[in-house]
PDB file of C-alpha atoms in Angstrom:
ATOM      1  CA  UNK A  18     143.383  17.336-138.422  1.00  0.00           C
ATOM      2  CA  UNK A  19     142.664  13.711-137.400  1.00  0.00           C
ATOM      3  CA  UNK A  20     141.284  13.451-134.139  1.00  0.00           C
ATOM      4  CA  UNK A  21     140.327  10.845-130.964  1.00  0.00           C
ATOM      5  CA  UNK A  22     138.363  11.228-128.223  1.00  0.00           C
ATOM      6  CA  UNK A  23     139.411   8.726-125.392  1.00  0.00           C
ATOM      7  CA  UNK A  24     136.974   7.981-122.608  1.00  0.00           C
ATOM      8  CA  UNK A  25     136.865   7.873-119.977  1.00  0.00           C
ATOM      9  CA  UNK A  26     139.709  10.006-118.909  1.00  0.00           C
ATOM     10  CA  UNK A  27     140.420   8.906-115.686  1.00  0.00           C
ATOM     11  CA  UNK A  28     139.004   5.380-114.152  1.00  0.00           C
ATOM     12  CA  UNK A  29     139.510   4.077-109.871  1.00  0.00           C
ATOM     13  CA  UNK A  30     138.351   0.465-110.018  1.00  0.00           C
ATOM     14  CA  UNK A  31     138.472  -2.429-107.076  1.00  0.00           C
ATOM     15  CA  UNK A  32     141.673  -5.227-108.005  1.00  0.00           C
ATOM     16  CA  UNK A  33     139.605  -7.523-109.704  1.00  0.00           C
ATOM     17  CA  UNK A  34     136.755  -5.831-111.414  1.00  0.00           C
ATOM     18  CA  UNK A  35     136.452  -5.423-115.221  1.00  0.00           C
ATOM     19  CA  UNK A  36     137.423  -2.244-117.431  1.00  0.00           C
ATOM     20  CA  UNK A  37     136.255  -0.891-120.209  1.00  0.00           C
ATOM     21  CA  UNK A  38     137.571   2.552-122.196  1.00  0.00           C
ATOM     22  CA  UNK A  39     136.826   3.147-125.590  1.00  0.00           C
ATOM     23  CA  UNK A  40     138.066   5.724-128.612  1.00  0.00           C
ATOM     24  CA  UNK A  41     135.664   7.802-131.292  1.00  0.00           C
ATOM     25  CA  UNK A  42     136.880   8.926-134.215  1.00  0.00           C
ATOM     26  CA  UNK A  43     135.237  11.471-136.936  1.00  0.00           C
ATOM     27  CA  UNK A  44     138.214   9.831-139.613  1.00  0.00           C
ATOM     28  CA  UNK A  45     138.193   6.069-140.452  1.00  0.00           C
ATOM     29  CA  UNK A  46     141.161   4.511-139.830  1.00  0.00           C
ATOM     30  CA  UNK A  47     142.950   1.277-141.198  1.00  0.00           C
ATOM     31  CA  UNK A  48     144.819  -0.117-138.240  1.00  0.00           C
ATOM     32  CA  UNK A  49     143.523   0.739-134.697  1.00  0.00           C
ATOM     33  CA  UNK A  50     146.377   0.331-131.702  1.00  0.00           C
ATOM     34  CA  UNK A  51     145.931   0.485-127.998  1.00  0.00           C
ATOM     35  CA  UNK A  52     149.276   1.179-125.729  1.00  0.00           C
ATOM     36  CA  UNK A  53     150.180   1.214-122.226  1.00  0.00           C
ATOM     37  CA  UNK A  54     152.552   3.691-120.810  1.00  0.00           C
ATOM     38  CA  UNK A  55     153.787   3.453-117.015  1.00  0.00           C
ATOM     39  CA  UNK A  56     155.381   6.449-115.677  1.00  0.00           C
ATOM     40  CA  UNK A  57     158.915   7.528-116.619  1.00  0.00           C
ATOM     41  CA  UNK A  58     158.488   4.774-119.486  1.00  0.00           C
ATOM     42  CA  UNK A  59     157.097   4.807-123.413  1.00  0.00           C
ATOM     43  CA  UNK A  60     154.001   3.561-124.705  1.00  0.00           C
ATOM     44  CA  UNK A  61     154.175  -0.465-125.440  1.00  0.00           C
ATOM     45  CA  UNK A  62     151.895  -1.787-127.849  1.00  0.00           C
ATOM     46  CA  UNK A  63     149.027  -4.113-126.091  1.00  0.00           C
ATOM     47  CA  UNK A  64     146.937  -5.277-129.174  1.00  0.00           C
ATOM     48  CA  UNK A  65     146.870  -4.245-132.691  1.00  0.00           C
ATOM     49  CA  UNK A  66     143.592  -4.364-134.763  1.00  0.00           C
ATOM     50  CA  UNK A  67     143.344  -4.548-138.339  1.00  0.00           C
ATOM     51  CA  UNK A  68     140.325  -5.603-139.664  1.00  0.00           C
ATOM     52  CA  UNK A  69     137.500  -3.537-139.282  1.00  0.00           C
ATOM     53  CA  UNK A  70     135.240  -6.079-136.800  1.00  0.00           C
ATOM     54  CA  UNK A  71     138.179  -7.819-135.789  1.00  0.00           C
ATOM     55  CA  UNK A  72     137.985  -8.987-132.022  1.00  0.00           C
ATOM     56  CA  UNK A  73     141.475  -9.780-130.597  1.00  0.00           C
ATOM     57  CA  UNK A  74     142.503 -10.838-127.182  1.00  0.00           C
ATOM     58  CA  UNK A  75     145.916 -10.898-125.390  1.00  0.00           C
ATOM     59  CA  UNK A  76     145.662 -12.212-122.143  1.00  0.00           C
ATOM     60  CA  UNK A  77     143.420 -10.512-119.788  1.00  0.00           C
ATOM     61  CA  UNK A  78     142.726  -8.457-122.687  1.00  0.00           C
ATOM     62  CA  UNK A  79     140.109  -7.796-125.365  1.00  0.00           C
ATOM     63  CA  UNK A  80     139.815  -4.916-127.925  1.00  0.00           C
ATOM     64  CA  UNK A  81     137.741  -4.370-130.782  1.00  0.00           C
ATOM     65  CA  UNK A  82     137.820  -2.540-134.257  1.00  0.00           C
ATOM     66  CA  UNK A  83     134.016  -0.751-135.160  1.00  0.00           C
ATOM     67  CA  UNK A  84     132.507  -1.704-137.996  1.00  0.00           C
ATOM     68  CA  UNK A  85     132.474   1.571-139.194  1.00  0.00           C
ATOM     69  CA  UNK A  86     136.264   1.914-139.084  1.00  0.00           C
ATOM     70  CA  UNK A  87     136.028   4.729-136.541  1.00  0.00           C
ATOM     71  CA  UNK A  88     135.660   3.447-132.825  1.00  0.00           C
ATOM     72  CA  UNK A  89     137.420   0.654-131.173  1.00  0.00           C
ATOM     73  CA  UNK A  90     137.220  -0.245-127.134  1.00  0.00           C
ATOM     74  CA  UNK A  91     139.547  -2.328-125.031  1.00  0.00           C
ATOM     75  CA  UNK A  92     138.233  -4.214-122.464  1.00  0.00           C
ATOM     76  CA  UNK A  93     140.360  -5.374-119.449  1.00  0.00           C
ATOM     77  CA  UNK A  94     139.280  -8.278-117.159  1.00  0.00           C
ATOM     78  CA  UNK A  95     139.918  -8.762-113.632  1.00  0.00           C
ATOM     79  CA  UNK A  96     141.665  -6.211-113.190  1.00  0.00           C
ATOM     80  CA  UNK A  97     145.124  -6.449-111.142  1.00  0.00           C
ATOM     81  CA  UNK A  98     147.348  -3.753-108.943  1.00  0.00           C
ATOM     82  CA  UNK A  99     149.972  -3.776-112.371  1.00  0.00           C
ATOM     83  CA  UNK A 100     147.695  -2.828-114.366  1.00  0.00           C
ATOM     84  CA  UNK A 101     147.669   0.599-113.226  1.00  0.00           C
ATOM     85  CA  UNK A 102     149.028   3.001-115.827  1.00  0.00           C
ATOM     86  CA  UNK A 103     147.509   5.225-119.247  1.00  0.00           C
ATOM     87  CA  UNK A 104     146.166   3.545-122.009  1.00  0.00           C
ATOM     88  CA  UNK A 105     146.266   5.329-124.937  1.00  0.00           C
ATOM     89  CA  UNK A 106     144.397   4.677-128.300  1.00  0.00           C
ATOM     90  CA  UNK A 107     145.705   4.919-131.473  1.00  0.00           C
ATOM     91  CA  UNK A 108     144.672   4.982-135.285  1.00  0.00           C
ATOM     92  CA  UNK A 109     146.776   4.908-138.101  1.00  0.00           C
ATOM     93  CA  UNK A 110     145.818   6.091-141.663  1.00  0.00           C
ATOM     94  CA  UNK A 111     148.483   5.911-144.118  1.00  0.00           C
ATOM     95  CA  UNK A 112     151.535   6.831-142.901  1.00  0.00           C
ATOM     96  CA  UNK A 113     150.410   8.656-139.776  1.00  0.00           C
ATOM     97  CA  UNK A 114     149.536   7.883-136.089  1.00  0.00           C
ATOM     98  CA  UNK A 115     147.264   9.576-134.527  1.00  0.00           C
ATOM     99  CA  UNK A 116     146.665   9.018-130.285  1.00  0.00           C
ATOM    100  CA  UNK A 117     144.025   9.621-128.371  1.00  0.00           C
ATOM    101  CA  UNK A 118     144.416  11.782-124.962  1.00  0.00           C
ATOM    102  CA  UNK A 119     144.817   8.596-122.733  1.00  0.00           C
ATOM    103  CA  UNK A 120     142.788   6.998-119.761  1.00  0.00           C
ATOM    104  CA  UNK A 121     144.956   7.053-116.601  1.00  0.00           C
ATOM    105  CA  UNK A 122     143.672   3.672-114.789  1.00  0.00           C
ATOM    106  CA  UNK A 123     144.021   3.460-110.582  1.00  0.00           C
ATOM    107  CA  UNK A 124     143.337   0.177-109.394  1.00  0.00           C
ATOM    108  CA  UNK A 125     142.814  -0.228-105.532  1.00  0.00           C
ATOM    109  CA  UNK A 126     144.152  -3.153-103.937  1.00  0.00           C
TER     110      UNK A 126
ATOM    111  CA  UNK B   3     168.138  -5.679-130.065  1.00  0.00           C
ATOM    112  CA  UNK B   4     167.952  -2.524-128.288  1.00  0.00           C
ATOM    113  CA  UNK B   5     164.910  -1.159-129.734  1.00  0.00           C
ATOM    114  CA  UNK B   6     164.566   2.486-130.303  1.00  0.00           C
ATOM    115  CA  UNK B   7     167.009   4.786-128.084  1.00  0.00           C
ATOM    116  CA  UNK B   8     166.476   7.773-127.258  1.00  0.00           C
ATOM    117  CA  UNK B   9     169.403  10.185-125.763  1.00  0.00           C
ATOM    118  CA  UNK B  10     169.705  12.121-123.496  1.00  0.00           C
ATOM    119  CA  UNK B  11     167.131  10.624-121.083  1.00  0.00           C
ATOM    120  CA  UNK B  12     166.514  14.325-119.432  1.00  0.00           C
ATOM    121  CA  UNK B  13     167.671  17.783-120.419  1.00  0.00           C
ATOM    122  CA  UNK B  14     167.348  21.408-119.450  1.00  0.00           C
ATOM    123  CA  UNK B  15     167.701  24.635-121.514  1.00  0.00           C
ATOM    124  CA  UNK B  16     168.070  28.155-121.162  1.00  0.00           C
ATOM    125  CA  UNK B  17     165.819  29.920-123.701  1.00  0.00           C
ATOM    126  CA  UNK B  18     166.939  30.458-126.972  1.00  0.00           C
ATOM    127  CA  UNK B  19     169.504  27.510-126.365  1.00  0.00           C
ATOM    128  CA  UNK B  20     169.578  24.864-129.417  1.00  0.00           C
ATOM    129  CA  UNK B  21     170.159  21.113-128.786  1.00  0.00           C
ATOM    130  CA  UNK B  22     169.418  18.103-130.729  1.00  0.00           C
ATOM    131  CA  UNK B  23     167.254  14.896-129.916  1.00  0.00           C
ATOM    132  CA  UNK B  24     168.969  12.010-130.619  1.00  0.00           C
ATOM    133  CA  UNK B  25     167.223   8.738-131.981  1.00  0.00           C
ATOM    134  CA  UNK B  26     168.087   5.781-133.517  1.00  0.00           C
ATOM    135  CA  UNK B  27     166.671   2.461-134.198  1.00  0.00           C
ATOM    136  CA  UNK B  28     168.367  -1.206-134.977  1.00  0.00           C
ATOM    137  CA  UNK B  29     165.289  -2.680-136.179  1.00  0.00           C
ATOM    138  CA  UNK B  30     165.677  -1.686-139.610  1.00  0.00           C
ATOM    139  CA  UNK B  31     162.426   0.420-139.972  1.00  0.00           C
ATOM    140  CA  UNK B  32     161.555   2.471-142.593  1.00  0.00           C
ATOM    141  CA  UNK B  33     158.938   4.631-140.626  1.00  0.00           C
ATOM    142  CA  UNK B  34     159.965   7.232-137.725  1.00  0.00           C
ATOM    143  CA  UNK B  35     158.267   9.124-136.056  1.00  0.00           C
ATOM    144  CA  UNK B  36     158.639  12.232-133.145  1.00  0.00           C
ATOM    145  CA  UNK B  37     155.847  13.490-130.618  1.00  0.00           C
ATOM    146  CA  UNK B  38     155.445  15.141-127.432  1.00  0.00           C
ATOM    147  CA  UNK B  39     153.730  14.584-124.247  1.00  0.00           C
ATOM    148  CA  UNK B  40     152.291  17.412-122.455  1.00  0.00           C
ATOM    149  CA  UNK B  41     151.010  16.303-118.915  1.00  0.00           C
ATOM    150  CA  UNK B  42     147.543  15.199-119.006  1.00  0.00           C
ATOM    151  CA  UNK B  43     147.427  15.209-122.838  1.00  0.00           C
ATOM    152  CA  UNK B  44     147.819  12.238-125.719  1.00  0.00           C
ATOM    153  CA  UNK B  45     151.476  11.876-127.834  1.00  0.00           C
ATOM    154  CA  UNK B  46     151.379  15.148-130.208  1.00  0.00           C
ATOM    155  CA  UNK B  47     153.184  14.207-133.675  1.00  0.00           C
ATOM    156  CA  UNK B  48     155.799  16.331-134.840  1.00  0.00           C
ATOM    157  CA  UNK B  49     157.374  15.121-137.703  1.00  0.00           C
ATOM    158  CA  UNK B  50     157.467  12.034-139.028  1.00  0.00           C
ATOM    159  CA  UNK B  51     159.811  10.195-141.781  1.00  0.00           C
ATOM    160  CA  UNK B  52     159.050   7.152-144.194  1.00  0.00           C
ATOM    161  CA  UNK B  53     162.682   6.482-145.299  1.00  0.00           C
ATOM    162  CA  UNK B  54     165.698   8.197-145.597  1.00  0.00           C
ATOM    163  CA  UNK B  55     165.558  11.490-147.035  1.00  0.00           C
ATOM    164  CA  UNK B  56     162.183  12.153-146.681  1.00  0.00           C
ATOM    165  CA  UNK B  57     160.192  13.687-143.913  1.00  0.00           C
ATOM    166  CA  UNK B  58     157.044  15.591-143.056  1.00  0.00           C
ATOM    167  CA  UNK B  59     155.637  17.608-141.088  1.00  0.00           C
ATOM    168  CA  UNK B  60     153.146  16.305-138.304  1.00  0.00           C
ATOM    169  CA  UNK B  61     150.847  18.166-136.122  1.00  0.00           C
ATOM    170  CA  UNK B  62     152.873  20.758-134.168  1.00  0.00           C
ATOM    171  CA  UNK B  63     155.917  21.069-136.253  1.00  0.00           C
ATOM    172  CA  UNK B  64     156.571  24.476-135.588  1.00  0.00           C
ATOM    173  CA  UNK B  65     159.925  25.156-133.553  1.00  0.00           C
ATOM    174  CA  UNK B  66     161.417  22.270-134.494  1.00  0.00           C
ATOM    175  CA  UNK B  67     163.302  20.853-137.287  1.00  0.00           C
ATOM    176  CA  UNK B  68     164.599  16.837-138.659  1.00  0.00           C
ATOM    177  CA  UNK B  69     166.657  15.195-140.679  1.00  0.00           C
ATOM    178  CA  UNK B  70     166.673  11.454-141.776  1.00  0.00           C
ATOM    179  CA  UNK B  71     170.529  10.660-143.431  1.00  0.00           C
ATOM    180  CA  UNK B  72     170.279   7.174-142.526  1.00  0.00           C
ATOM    181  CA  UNK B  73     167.524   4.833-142.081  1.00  0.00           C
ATOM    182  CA  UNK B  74     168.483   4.192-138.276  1.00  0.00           C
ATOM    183  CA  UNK B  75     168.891   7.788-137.315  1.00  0.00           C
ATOM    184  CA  UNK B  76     165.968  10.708-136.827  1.00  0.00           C
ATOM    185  CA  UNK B  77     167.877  13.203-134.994  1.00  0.00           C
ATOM    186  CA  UNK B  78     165.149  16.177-133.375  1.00  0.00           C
ATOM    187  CA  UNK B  79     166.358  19.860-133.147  1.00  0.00           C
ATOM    188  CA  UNK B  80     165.018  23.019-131.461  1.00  0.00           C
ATOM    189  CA  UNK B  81     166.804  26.145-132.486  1.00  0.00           C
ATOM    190  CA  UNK B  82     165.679  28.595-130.248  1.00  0.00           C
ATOM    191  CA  UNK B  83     164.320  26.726-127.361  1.00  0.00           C
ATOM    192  CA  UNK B  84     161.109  28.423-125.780  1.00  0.00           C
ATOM    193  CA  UNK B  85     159.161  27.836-122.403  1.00  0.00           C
ATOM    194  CA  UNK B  86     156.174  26.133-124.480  1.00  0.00           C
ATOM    195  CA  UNK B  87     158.775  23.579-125.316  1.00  0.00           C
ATOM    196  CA  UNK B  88     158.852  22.297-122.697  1.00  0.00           C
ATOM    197  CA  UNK B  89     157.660  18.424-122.936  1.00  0.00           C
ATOM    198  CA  UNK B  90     158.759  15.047-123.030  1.00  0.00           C
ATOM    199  CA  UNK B  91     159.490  13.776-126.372  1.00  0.00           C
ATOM    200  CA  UNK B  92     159.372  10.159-127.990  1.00  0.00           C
ATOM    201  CA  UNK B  93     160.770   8.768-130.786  1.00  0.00           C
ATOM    202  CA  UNK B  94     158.772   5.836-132.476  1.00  0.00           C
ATOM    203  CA  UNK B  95     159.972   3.259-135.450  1.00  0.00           C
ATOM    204  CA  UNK B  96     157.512   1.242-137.399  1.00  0.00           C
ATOM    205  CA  UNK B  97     157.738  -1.290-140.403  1.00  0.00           C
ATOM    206  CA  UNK B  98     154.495  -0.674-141.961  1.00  0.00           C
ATOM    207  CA  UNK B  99     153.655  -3.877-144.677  1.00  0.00           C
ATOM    208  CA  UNK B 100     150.569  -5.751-144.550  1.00  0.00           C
ATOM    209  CA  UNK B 101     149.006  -4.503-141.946  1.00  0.00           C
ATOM    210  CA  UNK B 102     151.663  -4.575-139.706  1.00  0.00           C
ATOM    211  CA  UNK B 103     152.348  -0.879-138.644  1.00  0.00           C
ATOM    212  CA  UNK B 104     152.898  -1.441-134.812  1.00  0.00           C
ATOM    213  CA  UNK B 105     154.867   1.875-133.566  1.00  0.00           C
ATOM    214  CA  UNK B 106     158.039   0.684-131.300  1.00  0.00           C
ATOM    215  CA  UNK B 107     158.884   3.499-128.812  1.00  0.00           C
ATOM    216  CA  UNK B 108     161.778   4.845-127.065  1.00  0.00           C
ATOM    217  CA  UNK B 109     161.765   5.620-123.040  1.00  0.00           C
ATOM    218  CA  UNK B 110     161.539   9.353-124.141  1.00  0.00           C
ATOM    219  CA  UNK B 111     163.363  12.408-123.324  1.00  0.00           C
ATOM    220  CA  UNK B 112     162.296  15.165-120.671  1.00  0.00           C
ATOM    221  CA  UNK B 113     163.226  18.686-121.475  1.00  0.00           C
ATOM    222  CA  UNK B 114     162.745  21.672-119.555  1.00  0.00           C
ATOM    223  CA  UNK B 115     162.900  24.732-120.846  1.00  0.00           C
ATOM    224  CA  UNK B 116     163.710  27.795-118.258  1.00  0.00           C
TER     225      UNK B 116
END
């Protein structure tokens, strides 16, 4: 079956710096997602990609979809204490959606 | 709107209990979805739905069965509940048309199988 591999897996950044986690892909995918899950809670979409190139931002923000249709990355600036949590990727083909494993993010005051 | 809900919110079984997931949705989406989150792991998909009276199987479908009688309802059942089972389950809604396929989720449900 379809699969992602999320990296990193785990990240411990300083508030403030910058963050960057990425997803591979062996399928190509039409719409890439990234989510954010806190704990006890469900994912919630962050940015949603369509366009394979596309570069779209949402606040502090930024993920890409490859060229190739089969990696994207999400980049997060300045990072702050909230935005502790897992990210997850996502790509959907059809009528499937596929995640990746997740990168847990720890941001140290 | 309240989104995708998801009931109950936690759960525990004996093994070889049945119960039923309940999930419904007020956004009037044609696409729903199930999947499981083992600790440490990504959302596993289970079944899946693209309008009522249809549904397929996902990725670990075994265990489990659906049923989609109305477009706001994708109920989740385990027959014979088994220690592996054990997981916390979301239910997901999306309105897939151009482009826009952005999966809605519920707060999940945690089940414990003993």
């Amino acid at each position: 079956g379809q699969q992602l591999n999320q990296s990193p897996q785990s990240m411990f950044i300083q508030e403030g710096e910058d963050v960057s986690m990425n997803c591979t892909s062996s399928s190509i995918f039409n719409t890439w997602l990234w989510y954010k899950q806190d704990p006890g809670e469900g994912p919630v979409l962050l940015i949603a990609l369509y366009k394979a190139g596309e570069l779209t931002s949402n606040g502090r923000l930024t993920a890409q979809f490859g060229i190739t249709r089969k990696d994207s990355f999400l980049n997060i600036s300045a990072s702050i204490p909230s935005d502790v949590g897992i990210y997850f990727c996502a790509g959907q083909l059809s009528e499937k959606l596929v995640f990746g494993k997740g990168t847990k993010l720890t941001v140290n005051p | 709107n309240a989104g995708v809900t998801q009931t109950p919110k936690f759960r525990i079984l004996k093994i070889g209990q049945s119960m039923t997931l309940q999930c419904t949705q007020d956004m009037n989406h044609n696409y729903m979805y199930w999947y499981r989150q083992d600790p440490g792991m990504g959302l596993k998909l289970i079944y899946y739905s693209v309008g009522a009276g249809i549904t397929d199987k996902g990725e670990v479908p075994n265990g489990y069965n659906v049923s989609r009688s109305t477009t706001e309802d994708f109920p989740l059942r385990l027959e014979l509940a088994a220690p592996s089972q054990t997981s916390v389950y979301f239910c997901a809604s999306s309105r897939p048309g151009q482009g826009l396929t952005e999966a809605f989720f519920g707060q999940g449900t945690r089940l414990t199988v003993v």
